[in-house]
PDB file of C-alpha atoms and ligand atoms in Angstrom:
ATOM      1  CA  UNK A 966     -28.192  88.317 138.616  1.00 98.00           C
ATOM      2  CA  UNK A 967     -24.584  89.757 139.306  1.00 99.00           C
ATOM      3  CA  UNK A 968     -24.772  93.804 139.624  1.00 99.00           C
ATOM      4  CA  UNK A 969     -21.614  95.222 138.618  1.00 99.00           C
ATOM      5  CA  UNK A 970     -20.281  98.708 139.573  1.00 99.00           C
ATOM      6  CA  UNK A 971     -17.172  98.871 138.415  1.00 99.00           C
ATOM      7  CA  UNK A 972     -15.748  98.616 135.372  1.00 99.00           C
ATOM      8  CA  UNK A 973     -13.087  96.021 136.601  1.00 98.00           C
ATOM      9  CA  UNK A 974     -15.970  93.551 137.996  1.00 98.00           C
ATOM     10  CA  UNK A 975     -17.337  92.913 134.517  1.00 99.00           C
ATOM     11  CA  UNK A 976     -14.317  93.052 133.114  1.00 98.00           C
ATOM     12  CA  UNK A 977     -13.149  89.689 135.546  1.00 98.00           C
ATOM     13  CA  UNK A 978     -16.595  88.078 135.357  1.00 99.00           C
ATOM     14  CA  UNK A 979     -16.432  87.982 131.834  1.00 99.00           C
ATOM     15  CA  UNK A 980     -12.979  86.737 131.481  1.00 98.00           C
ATOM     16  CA  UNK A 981     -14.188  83.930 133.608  1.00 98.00           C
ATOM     17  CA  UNK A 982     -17.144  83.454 131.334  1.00 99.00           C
ATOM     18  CA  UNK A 983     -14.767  83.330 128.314  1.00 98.00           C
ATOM     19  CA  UNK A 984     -12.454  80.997 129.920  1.00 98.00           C
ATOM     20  CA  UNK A 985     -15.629  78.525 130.559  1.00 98.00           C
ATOM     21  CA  UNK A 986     -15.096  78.589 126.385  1.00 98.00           C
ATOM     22  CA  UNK A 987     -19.031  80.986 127.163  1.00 99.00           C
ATOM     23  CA  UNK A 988     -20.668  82.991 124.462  1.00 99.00           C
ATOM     24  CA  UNK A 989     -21.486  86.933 125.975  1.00 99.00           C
ATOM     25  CA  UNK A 990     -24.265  88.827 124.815  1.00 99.00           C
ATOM     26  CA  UNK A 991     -24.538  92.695 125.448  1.00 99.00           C
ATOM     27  CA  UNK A 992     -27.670  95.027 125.691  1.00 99.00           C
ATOM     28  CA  UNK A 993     -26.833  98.452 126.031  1.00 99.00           C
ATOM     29  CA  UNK A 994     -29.901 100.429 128.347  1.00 98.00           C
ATOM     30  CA  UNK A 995     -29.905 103.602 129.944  1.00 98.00           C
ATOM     31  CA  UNK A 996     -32.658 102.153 132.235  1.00 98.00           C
ATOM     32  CA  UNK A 997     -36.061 102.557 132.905  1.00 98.00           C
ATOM     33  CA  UNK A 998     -36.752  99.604 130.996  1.00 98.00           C
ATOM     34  CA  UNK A 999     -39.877  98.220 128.817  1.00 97.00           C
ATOM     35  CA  UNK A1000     -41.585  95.376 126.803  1.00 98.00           C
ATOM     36  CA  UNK A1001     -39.201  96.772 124.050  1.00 98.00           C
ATOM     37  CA  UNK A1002     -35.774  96.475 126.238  1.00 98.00           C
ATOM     38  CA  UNK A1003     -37.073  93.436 127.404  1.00 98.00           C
ATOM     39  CA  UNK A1004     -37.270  91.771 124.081  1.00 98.00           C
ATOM     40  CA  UNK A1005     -33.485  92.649 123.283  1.00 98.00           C
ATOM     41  CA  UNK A1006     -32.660  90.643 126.457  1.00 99.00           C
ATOM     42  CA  UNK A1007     -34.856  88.017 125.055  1.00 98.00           C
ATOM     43  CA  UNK A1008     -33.209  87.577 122.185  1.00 98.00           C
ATOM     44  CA  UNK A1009     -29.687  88.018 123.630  1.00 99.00           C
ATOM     45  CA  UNK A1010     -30.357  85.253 126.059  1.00 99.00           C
ATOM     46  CA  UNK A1011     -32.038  82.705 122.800  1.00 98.00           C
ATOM     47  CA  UNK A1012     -28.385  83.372 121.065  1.00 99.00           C
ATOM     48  CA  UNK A1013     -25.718  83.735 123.786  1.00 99.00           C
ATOM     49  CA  UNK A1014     -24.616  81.577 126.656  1.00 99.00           C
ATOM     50  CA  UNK A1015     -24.648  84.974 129.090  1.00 99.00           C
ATOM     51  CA  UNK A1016     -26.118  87.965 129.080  1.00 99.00           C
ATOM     52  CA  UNK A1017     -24.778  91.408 130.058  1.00 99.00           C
ATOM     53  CA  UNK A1018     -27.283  94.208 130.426  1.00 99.00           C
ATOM     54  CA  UNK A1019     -26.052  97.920 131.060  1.00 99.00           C
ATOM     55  CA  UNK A1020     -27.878 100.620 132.721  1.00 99.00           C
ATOM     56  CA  UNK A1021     -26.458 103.863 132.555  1.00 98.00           C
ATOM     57  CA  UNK A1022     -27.861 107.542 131.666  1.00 98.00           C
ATOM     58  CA  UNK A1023     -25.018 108.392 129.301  1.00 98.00           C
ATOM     59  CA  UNK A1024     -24.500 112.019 129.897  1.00 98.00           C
ATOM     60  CA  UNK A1025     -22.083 112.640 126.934  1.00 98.00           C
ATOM     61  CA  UNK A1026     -25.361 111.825 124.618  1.00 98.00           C
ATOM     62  CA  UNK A1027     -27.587 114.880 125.837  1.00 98.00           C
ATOM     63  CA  UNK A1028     -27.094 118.166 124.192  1.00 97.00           C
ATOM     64  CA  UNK A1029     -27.588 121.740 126.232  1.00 96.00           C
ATOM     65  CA  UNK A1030     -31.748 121.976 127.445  1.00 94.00           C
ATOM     66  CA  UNK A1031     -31.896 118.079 127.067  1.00 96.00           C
ATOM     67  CA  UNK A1032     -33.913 115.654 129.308  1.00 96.00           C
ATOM     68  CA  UNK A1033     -30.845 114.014 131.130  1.00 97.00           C
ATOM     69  CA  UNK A1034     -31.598 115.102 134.789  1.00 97.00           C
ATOM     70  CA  UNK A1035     -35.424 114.543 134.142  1.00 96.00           C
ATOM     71  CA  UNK A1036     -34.380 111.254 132.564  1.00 97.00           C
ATOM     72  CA  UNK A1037     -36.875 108.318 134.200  1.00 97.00           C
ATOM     73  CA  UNK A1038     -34.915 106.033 136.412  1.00 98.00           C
ATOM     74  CA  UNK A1039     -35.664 103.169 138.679  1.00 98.00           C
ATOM     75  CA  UNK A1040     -33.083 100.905 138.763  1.00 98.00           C
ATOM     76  CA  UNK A1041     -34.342  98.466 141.280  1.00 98.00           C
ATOM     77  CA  UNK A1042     -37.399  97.902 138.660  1.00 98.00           C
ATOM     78  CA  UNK A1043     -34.787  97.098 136.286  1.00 98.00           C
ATOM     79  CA  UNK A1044     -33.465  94.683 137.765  1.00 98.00           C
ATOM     80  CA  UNK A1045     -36.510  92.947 138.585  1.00 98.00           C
ATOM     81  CA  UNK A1046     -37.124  92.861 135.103  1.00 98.00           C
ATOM     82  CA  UNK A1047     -33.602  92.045 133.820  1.00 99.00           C
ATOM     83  CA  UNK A1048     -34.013  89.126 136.579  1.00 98.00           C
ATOM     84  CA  UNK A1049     -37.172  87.790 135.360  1.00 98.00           C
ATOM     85  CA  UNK A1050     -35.944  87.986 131.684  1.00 98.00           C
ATOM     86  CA  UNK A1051     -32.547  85.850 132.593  1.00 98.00           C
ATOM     87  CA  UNK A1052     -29.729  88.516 132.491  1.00 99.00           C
ATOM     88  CA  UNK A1053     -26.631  87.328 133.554  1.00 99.00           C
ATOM     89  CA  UNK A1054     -24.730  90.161 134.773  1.00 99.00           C
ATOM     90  CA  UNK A1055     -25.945  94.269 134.895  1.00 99.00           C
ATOM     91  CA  UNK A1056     -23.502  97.039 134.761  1.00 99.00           C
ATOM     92  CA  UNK A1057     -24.672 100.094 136.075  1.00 99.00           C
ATOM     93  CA  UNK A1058     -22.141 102.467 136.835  1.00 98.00           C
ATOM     94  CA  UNK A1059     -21.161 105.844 138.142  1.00 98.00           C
ATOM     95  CA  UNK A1060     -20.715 108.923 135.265  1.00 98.00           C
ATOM     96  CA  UNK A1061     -17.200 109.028 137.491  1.00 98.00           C
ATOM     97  CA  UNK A1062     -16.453 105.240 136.243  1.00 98.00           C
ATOM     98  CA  UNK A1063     -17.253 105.918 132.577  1.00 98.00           C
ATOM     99  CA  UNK A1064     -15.652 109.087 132.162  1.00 98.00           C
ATOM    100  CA  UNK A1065     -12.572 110.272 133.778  1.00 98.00           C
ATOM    101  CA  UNK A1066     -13.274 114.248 134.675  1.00 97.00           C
ATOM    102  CA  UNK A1067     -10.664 115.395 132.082  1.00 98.00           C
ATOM    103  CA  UNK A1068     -11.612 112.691 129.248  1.00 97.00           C
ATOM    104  CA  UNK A1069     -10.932 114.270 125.907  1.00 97.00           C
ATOM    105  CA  UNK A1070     -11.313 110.845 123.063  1.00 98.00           C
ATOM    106  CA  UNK A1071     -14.432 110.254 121.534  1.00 98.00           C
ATOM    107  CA  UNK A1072     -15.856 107.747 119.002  1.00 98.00           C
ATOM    108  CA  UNK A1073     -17.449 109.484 116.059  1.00 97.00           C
ATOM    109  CA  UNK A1074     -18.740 109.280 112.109  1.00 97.00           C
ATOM    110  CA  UNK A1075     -17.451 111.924 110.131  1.00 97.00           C
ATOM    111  CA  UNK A1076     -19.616 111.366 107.382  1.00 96.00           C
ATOM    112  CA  UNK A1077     -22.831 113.077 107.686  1.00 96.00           C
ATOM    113  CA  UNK A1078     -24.838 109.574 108.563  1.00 97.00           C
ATOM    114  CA  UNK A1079     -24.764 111.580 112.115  1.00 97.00           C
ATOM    115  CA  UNK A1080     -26.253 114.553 110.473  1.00 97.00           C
ATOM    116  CA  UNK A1081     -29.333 113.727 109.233  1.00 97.00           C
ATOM    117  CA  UNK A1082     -32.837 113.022 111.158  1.00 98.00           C
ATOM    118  CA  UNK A1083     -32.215 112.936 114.648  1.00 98.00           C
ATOM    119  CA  UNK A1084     -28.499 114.679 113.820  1.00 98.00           C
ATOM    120  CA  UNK A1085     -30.012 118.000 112.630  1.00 97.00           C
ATOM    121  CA  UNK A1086     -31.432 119.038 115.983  1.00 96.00           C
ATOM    122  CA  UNK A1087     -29.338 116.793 118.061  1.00 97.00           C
ATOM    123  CA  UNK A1088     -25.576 117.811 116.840  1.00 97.00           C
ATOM    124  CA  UNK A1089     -23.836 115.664 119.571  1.00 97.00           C
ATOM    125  CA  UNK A1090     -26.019 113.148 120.088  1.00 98.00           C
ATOM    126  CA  UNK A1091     -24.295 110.307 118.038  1.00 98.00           C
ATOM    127  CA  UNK A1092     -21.314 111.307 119.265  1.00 98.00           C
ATOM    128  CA  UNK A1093     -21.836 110.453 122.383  1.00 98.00           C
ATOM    129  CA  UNK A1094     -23.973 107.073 121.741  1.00 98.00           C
ATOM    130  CA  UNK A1095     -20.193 106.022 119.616  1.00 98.00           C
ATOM    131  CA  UNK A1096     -18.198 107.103 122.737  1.00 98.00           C
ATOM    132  CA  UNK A1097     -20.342 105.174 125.295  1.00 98.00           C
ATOM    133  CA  UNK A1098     -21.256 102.042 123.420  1.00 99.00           C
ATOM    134  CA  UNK A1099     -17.190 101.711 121.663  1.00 98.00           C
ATOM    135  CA  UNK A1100     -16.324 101.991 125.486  1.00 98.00           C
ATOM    136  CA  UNK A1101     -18.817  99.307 126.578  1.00 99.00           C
ATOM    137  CA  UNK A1102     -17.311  97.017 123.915  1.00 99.00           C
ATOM    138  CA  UNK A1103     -14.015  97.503 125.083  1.00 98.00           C
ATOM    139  CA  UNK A1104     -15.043  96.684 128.555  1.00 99.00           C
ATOM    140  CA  UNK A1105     -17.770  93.880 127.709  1.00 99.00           C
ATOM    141  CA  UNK A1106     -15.736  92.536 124.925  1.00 98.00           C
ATOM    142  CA  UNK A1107     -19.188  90.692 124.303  1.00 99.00           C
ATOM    143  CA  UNK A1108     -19.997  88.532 120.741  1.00 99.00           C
ATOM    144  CA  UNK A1109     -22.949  90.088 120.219  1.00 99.00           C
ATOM    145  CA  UNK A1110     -24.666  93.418 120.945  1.00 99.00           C
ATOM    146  CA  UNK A1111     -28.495  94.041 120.907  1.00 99.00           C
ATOM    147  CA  UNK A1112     -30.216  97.371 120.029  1.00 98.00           C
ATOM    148  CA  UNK A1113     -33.793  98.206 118.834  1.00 98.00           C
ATOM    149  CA  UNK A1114     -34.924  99.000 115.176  1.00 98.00           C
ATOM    150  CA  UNK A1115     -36.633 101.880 116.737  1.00 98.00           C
ATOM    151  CA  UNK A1116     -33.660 104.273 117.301  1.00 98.00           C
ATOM    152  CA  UNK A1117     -33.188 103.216 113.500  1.00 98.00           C
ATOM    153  CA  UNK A1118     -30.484 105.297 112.991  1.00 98.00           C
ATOM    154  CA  UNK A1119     -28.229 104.883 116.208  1.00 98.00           C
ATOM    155  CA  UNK A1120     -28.513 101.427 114.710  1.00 98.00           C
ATOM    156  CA  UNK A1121     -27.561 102.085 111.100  1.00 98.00           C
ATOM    157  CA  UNK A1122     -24.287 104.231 112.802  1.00 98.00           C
ATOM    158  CA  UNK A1123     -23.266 101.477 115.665  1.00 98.00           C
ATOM    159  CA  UNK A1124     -23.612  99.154 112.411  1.00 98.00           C
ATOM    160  CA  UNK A1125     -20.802 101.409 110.531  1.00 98.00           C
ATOM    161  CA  UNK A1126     -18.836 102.046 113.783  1.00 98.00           C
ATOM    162  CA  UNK A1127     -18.337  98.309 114.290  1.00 98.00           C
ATOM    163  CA  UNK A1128     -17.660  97.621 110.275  1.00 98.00           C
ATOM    164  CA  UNK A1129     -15.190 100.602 110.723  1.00 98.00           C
ATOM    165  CA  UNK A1130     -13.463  99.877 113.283  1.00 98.00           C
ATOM    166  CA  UNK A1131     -13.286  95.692 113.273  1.00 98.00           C
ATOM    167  CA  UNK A1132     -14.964  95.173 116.514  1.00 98.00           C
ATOM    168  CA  UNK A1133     -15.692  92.116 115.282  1.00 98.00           C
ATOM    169  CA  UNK A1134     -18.948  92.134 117.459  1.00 98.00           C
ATOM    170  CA  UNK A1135     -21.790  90.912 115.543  1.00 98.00           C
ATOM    171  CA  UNK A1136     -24.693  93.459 115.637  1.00 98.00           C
ATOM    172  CA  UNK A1137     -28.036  92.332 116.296  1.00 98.00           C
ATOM    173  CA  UNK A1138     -30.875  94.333 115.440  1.00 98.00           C
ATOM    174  CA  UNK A1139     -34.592  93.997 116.630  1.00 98.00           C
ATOM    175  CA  UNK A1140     -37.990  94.776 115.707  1.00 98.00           C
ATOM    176  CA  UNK A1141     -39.771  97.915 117.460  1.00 98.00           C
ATOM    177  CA  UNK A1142     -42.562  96.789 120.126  1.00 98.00           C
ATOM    178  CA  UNK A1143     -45.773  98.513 120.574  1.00 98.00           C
ATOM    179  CA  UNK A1144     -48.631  99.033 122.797  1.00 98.00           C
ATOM    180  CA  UNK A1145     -51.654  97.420 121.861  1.00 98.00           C
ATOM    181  CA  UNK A1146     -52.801 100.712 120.351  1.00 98.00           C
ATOM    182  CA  UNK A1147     -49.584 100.892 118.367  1.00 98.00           C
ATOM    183  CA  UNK A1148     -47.616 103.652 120.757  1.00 98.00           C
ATOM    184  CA  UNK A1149     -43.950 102.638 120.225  1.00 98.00           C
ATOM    185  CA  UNK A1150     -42.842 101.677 123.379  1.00 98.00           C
ATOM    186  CA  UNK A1151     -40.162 104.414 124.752  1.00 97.00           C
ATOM    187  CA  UNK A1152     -38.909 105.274 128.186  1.00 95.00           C
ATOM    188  CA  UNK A1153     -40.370 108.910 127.256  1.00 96.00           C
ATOM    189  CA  UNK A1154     -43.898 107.784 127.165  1.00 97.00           C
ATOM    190  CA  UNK A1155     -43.577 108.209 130.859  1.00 97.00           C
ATOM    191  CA  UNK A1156     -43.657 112.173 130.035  1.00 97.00           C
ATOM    192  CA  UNK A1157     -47.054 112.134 128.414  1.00 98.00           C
ATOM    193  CA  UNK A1158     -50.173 113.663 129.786  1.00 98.00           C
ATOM    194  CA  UNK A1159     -53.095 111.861 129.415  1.00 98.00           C
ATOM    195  CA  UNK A1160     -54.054 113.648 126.334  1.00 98.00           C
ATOM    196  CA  UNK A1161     -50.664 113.823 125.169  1.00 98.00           C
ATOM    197  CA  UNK A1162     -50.469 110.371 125.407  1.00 98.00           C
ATOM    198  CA  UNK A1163     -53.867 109.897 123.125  1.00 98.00           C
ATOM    199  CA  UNK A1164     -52.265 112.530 120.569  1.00 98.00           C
ATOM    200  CA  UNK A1165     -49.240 110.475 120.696  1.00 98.00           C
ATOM    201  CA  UNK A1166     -50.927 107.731 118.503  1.00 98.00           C
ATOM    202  CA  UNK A1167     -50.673 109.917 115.716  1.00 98.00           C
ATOM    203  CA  UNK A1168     -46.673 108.402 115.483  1.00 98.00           C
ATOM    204  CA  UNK A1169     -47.747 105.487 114.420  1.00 98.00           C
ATOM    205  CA  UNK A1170     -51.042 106.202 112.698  1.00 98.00           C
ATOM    206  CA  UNK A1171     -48.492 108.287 109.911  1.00 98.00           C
ATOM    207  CA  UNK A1172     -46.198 105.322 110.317  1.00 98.00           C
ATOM    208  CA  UNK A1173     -49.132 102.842 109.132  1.00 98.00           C
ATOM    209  CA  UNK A1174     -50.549 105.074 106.654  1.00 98.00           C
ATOM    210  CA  UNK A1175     -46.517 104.773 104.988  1.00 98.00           C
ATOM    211  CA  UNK A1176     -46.485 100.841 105.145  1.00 98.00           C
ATOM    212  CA  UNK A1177     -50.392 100.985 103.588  1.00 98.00           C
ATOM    213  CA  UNK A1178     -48.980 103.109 100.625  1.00 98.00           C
ATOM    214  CA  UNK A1179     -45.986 100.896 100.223  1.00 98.00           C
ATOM    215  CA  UNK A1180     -48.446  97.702 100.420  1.00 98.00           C
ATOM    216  CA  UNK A1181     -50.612  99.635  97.902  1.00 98.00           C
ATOM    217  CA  UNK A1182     -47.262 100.207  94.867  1.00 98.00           C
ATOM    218  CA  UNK A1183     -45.999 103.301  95.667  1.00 98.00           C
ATOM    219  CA  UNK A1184     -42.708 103.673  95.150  1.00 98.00           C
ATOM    220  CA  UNK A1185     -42.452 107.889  95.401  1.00 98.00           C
ATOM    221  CA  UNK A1186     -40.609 108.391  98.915  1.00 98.00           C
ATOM    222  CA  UNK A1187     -41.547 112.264  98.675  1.00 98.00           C
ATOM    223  CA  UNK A1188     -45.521 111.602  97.954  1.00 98.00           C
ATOM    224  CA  UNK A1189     -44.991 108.976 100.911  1.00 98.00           C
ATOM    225  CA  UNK A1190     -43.416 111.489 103.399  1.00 98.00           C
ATOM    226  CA  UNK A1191     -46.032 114.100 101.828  1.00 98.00           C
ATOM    227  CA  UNK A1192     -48.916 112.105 103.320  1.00 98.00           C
ATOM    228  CA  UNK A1193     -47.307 111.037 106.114  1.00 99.00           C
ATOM    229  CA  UNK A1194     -46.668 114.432 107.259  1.00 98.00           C
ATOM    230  CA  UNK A1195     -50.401 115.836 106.152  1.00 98.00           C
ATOM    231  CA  UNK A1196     -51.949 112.868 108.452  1.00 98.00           C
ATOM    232  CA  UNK A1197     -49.507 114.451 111.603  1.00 98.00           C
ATOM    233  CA  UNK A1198     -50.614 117.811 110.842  1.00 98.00           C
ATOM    234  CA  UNK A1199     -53.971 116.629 111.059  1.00 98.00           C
ATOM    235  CA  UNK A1200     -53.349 116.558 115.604  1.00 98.00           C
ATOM    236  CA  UNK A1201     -53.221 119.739 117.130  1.00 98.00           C
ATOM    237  CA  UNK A1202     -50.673 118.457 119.942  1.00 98.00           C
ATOM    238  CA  UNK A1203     -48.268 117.801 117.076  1.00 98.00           C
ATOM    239  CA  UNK A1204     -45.183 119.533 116.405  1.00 98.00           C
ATOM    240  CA  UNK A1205     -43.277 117.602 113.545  1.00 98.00           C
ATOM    241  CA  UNK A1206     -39.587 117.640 113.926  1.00 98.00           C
ATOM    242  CA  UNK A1207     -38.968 115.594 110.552  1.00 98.00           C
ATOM    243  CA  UNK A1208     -40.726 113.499 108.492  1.00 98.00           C
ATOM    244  CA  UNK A1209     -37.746 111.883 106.327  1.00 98.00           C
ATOM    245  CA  UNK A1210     -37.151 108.918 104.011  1.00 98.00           C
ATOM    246  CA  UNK A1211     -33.767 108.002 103.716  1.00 98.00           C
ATOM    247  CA  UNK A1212     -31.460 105.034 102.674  1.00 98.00           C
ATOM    248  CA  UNK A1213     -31.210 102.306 105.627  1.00 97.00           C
ATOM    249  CA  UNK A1214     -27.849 102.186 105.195  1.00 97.00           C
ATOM    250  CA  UNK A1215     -26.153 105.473 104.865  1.00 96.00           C
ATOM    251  CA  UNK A1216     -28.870 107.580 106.064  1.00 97.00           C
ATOM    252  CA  UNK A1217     -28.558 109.571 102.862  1.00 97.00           C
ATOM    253  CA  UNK A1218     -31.992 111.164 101.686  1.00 97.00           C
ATOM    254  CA  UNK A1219     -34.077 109.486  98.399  1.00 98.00           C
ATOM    255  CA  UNK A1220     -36.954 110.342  96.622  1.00 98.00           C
ATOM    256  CA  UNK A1221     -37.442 106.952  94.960  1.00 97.00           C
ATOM    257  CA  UNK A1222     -38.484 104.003  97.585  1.00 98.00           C
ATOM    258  CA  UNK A1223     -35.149 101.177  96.916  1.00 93.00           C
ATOM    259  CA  UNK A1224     -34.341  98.554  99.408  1.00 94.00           C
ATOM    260  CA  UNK A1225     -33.969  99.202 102.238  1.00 97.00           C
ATOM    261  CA  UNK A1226     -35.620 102.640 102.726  1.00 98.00           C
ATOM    262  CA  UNK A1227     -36.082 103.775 106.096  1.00 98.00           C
ATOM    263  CA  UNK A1228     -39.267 106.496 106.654  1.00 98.00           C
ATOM    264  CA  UNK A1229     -38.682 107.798 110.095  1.00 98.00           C
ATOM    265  CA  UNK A1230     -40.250 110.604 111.786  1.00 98.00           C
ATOM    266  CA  UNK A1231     -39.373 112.689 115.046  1.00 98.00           C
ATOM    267  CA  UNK A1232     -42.679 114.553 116.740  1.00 98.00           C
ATOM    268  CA  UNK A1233     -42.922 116.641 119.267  1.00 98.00           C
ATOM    269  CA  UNK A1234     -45.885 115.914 121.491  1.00 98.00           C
ATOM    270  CA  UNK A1235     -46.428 119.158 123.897  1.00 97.00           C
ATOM    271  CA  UNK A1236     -42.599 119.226 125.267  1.00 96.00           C
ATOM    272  CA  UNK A1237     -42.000 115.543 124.652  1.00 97.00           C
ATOM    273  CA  UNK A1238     -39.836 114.476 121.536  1.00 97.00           C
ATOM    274  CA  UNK A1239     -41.182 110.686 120.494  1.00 98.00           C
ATOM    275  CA  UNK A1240     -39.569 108.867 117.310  1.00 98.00           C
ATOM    276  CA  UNK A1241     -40.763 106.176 115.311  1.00 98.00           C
ATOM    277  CA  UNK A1242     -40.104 104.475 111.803  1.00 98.00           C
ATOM    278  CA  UNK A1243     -40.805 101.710 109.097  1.00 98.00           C
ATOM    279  CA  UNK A1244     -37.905  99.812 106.608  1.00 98.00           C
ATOM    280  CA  UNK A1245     -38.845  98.706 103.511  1.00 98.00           C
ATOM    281  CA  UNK A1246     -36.715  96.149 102.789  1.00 96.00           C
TER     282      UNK A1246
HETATM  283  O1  PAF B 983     -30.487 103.487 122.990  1.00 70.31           O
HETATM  284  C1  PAF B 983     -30.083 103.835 124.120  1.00 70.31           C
HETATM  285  O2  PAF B 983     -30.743 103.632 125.136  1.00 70.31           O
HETATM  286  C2  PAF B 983     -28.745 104.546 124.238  1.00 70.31           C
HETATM  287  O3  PAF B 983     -28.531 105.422 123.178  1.00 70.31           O
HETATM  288  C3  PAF B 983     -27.556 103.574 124.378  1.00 70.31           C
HETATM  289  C4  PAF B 983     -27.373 102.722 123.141  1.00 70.31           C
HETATM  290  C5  PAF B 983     -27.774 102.690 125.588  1.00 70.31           C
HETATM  291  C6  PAF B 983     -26.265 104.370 124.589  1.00 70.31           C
HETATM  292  O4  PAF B 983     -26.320 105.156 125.733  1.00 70.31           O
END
């Protein structure tokens, strides 16, 4: 596997690639990777000729108090697992390669998709997953781009960004992965205690209770998100952040389950924020 530095490496590998007549793939990482980044490299490397994998903690994403210095890294393990999973090429670069000091253009949604859920206590945050993943494109250029359904809304707003602004990339999302006991897999498991990490099952525990009731006929989002939220309450190490259903698409809240509605939740476990969701679709 090639590891790339620079932004005018990739940029020259690539262009060889493409002039092989090669299909590129992208997954965008910030490292520390999982059974769940390891399926988007998976899939990449089933539909493209190469695959491009980038690791990078993407400082304009992380508001004031956030977790970016404490951010779990290991970038050789990365790239023993990138290696293993047949990734092409990984771009891990410098904060001084991605951003000049005195950078002043960002990517963002002015509609208020960025807002909601994560939005409401993260006021930045999608502005600076637009920035950093519209400048990987540009440098990439790849085909196709890989994310997971788990940061459900990042998804929904790449999704818009890209119909927006004719990227012409086609968007590939995947299906969150889980530990046996259903723990969504996240690089910020790593922060649990032991019995955080027990109390952390109560994610997904609300998030099966909201599939059951949607396997069962009901159709009421707000009785949905009403239990969902009663069964989180129920764990003492539980702090809910939201408990939300909303429209897959524009992120808008509903009160009637249509297709597709996203229920997504954001808990804090002791100090560590964990996210997790179902689509009906
Ligand atoms: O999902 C992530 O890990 C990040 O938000 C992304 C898409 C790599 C942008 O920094």
């Amino acid at each position: 596997m090639i590891i790339a530095t620079t932004i005018a490496e990739v940029r020259a590998q690539v262009a060889e690639w493409k002039r092989q007549g090669l299909t590129v793939g992208l997954v965008p990482t910030m490292g520390y990777l999982h059974e769940g980044h390891a399926s988007l490299i998976d899939k990449a490397v089933s539909m493209c000729d190469k695959v491009v994998a980038s690791v990078f903690v993407n400082p304009t994403q992380f508001g004031p108090g956030e977790d970016l210095e404490t951010y779990p890294r290991d970038f050789k393990r990365d790239c023993a697992l990138l290696t293993e999973h047949g990734c092409d090429m990984v771009f891990h670069p410098e904060v001084s390669e991605m951003y000049y000091e005195d950078a002043a253009t960002f990517v963002e949604i002015l509609s208020d998709m960025p807002k909601q859920l994560c939005g409401k206590t993260r006021p930045i945050h999608f502005r600076g997953v637009c920035t950093v993943v519209s400048k990987l494109f540009n440098i990439v250029t790849p085909d196709k781009a890989f994310f997971g359904q788990k940061d459900a809304q990042q998804l929904a707003i790449i999704r818009r960004m890209v119909r927006d602004m004719a990227y012409g990339i086609e968007i590939v999302g995947c299906p969150i992965v889980r530990e046996a006991d259903g723990l969504a897999k996240s690089s910020r498991n790593t922060y649990l205690s032991e019995e955080e990490r027990k109390a952390a099952l109560i994610l997904s525990q609300s998030i099966k209770l909201a599939e059951q009731l949607l396997a069962d006929g009901e159709r009421d989002a707000d009785k949905i998100v009403e239990a969902m939220t009663k069964k989180i309450e129920t764990e003492p190490l539980a702090k809910i952040d939201y408990v939300s259903a909303v429209d897959g698409v524009t992120m808008a809240t509903v009160h009637d389950v249509q297709t597709p509605t996203l229920f997504a939740i954001a808990v804090y476990i002791g100090k560590t924020r964990l996210i997790d969701n179902t689509i009906f679709e």
